[in-house]
Short mmCIF file of C-alpha atoms in Angstrom, two decimals:
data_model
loop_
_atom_site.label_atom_id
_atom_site.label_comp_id
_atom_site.label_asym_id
_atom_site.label_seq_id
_atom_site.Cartn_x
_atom_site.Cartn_y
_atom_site.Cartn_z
CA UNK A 1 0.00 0.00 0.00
CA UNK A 2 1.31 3.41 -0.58
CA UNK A 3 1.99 6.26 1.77
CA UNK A 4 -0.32 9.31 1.09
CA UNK A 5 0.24 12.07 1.57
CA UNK A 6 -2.03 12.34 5.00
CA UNK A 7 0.00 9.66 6.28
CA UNK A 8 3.14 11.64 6.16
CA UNK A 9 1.01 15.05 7.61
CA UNK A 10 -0.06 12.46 10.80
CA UNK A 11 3.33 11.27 11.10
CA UNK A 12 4.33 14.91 11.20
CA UNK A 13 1.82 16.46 13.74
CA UNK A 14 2.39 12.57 16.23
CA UNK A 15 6.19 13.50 16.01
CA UNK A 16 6.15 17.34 17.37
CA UNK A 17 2.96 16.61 20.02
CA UNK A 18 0.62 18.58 17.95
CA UNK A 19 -2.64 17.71 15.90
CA UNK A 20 -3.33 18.70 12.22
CA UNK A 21 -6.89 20.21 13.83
CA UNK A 22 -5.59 22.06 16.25
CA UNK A 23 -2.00 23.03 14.71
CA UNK A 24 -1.38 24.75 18.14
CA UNK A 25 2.78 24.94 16.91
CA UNK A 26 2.67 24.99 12.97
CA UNK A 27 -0.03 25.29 10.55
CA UNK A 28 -1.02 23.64 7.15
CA UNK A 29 0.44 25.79 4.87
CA UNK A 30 4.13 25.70 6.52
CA UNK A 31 4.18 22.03 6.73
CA UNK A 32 3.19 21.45 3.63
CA UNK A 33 5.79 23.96 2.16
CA UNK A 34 8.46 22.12 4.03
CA UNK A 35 7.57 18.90 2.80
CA UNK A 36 7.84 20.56 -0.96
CA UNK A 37 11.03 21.84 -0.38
CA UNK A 38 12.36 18.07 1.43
CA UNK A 39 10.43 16.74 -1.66
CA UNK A 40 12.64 18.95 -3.59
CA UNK A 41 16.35 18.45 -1.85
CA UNK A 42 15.96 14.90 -2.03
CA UNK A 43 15.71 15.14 -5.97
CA UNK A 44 18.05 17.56 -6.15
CA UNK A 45 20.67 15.62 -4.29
CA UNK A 46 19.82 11.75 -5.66
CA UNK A 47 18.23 12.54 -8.76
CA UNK A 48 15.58 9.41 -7.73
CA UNK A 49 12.72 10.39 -10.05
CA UNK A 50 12.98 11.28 -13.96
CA UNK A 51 10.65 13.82 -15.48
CA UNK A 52 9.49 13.56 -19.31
CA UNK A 53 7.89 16.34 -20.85
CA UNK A 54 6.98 16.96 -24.63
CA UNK A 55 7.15 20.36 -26.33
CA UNK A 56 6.89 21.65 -29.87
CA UNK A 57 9.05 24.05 -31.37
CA UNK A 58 8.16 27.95 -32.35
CA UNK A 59 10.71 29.57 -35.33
CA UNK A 60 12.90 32.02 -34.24
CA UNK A 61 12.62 30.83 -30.84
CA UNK A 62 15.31 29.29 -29.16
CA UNK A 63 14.67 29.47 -25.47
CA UNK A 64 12.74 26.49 -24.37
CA UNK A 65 10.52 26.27 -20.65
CA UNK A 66 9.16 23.56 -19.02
CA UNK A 67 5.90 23.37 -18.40
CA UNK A 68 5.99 22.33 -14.74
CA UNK A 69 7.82 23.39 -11.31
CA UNK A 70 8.80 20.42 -10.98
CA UNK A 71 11.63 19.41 -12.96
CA UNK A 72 14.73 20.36 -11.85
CA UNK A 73 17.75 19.28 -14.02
CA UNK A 74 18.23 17.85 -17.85
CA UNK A 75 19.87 14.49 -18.91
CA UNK A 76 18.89 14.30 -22.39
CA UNK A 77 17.29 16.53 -24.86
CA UNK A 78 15.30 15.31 -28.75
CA UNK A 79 15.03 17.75 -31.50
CA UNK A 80 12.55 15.80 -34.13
CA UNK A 81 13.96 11.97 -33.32
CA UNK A 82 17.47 13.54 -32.95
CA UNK A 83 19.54 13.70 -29.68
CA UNK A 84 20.95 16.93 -29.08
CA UNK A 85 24.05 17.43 -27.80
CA UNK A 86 24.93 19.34 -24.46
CA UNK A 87 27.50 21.78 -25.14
CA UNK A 88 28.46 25.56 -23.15
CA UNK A 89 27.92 28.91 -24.81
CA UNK A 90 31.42 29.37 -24.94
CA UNK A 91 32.35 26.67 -26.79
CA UNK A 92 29.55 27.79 -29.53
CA UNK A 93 30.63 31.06 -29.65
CA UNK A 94 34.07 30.44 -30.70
CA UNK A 95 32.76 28.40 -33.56
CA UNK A 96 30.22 30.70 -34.85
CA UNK A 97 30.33 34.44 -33.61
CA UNK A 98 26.87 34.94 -35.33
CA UNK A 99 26.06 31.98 -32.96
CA UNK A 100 22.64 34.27 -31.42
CA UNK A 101 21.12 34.57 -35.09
CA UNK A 102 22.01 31.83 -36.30
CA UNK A 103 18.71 29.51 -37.66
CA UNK A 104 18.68 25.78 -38.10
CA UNK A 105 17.64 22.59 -37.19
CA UNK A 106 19.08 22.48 -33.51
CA UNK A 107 21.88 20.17 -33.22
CA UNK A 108 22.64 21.05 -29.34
CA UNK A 109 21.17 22.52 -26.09
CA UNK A 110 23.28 24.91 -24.07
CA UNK A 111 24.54 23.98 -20.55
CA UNK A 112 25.16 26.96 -19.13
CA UNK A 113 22.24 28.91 -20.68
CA UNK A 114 19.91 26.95 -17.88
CA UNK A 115 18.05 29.08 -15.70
CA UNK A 116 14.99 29.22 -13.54
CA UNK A 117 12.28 31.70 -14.50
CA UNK A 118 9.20 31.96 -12.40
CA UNK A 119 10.39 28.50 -10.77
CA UNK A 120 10.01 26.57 -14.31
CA UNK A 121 13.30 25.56 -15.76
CA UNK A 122 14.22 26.90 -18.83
CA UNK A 123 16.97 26.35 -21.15
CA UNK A 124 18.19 27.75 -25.19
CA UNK A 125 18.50 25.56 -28.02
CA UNK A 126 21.32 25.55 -31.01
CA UNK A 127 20.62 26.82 -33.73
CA UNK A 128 17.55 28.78 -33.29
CA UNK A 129 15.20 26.82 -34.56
CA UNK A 130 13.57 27.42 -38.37
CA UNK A 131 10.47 25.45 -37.90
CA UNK A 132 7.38 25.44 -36.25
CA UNK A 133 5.81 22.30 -34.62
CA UNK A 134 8.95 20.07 -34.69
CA UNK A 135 8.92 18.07 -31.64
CA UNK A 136 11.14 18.48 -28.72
CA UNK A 137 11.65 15.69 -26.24
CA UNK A 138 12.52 16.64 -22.61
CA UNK A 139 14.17 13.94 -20.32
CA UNK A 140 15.45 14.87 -16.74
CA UNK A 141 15.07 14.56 -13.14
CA UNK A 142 12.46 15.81 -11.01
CA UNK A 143 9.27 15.10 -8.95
CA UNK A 144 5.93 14.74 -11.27
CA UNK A 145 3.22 16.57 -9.02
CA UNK A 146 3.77 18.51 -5.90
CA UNK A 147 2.59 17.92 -2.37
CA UNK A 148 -0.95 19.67 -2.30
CA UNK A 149 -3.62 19.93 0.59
CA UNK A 150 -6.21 19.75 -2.31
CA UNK A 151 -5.32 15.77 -2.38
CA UNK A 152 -4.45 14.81 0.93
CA UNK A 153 -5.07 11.11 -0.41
CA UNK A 154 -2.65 11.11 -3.60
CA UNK A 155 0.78 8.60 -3.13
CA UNK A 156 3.93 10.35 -2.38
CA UNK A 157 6.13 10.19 -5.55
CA UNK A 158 8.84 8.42 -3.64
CA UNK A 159 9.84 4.72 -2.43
CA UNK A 160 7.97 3.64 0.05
CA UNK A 161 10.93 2.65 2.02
CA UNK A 162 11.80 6.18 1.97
CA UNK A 163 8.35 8.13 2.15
CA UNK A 164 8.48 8.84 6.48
CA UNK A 165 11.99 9.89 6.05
CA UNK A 166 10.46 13.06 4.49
CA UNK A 167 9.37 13.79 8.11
CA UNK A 168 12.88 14.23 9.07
CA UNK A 169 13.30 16.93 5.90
CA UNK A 170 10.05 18.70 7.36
CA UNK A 171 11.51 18.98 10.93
CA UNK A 172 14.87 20.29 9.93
CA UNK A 173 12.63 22.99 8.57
CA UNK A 174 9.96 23.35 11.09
CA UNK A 175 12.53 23.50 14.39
CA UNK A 176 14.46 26.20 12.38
CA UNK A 177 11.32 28.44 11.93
CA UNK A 178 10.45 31.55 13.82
CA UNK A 179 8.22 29.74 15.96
CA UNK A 180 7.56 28.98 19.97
CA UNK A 181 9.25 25.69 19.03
CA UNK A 182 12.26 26.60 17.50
CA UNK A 183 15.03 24.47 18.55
CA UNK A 184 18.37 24.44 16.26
CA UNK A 185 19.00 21.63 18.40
CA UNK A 186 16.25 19.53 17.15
CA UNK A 187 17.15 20.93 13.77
CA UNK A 188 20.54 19.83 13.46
CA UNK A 189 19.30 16.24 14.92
CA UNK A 190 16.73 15.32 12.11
CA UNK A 191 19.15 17.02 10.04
CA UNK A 192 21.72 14.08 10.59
CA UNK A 193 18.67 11.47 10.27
CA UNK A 194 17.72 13.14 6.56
CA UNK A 195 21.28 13.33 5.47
CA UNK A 196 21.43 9.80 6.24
CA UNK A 197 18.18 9.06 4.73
CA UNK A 198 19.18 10.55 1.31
CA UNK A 199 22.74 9.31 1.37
CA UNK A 200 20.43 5.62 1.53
CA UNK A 201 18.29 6.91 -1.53
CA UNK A 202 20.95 8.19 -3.26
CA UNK A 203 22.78 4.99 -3.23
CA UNK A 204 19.50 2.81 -4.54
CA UNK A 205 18.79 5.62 -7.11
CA UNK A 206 22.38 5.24 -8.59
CA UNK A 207 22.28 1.68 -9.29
CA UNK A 208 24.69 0.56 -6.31
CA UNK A 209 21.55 -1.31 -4.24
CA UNK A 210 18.57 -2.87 -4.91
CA UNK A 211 15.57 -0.53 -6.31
CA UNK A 212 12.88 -1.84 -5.21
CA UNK A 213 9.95 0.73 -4.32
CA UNK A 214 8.07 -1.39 -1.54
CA UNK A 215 8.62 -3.26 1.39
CA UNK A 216 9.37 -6.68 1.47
CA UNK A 217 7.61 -8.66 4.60
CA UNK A 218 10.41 -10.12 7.22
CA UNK A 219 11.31 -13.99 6.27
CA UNK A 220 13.45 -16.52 7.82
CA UNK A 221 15.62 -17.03 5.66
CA UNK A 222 19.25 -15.97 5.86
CA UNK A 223 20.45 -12.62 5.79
CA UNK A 224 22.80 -11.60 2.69
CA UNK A 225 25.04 -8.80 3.07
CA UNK A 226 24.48 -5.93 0.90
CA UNK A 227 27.98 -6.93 -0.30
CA UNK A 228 26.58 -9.46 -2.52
CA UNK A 229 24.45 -6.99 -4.15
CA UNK A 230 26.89 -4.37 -5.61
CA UNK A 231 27.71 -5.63 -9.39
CA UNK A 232 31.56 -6.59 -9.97
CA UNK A 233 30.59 -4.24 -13.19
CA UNK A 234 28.26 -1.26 -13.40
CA UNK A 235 27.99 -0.09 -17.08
CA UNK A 236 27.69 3.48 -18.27
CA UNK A 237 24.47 5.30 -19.27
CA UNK A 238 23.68 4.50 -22.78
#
């Protein structure tokens, strides 16, 4: 069974003595900003969950956004079928110095011309393109909704091994607030529990441990050390 989103808010309010009806310490909206921004760190640090998106192109425009807050990095961008390769504005500029007018079929998608506008990620393609409607295939990491009171029922997008750990995220956050419960105390405790947690997550997401996304009920058989489980060869990326 997946853990909702509720489940992690009850978690939450059992952990700091408080109830999500009376919120005598810290209301809705905070704790459900700080489990956005845990949600957040813990993609930005183990890259866990890849985001597709699908765009089409507009001529004469080479600056692409995303369509959602949620992505946060790109691994791997299609121009009509055809991977484009990631390359830095400098190393366009010194082989075209007309490199900003330049129109084309884009062949590559700038590094270091990635920015955040309005919280959407944005980045410039190269050449500008010529054509309208050509599509553009997005591939990178990110989560695919964000934590909302409107669904208090919808699955966390994380493994379920890993989905109370976001607690620990919310309370570094929530003991470091301008409240009658700040404690950097606290703070710096769950911080050592959610830099542990994501060290864990970050390990599984980059191929070392086993993936799995659920629990696995407690057997008697015998334990195997997690040893065994690292491969004697871990190819590259394709």
């Amino acid at each position: 069974m997946s853990v909702t989103w509720q489940n992690i808010k009850d978690f939450f309010y059992e952990t700091v003595g408080d109830t999500e009806a009376a919120q005598a310490f810290f209301v809705e909206d905070d704790v459900t900003a700080w489990a956005n921004e845990a949600l957040r760190e813990a993609v930005e640090r183990t890259e866990f969950a890849d985001y597709h998106e699908d765009q089409v192109s507009a001529a004469a425009t080479a600056l692409v956004t995303l369509g959602s807050p949620s992505a946060i990095g790109l691994w791997r961008v299609e121009y009509d079928g055809q991977k484009l390769e990631p390359v830095t504005l400098d190393s366009i500029r010194r082989i075209n110095r007309f490199w900003a007018d330049y129109s084309a079929t884009p062949v590559a998608y700038m590094l270091d011309e990635q920015a955040m506008t309005s919280d959407l990620l944005a980045f410039r393609l190269y050449p500008v393109p010529g054509a309208d409607d050509d599509n553009i295939a997005i591939y990178g990491y990110g989560v695919q909704y964000i934590i909302s009171d409107a669904s208090p029922t919808q699955p966390v997008n994380v493994p379920e091994w890993f989905a109370y750990a976001l607690v620990f995220g919310m309370l570094v956050r929530a003991y470091q607030a301008d409240t009658e419960m700040q404690s950097y105390q606290r703070s710096d405790f769950y911080r050592m529990l959610w830099d542990d947690a994501l060290m864990r997550l970050r390990g599984r997401s980059y191929g070392r441990l086993n993936k799995r996304w659920e629990f696995q009920q407690a057997g008697s058989s015998r334990k195997i050390s997690a040893r065994n489980l690292i491969p004697e060869h871990i190819p590259e990326p394709a």
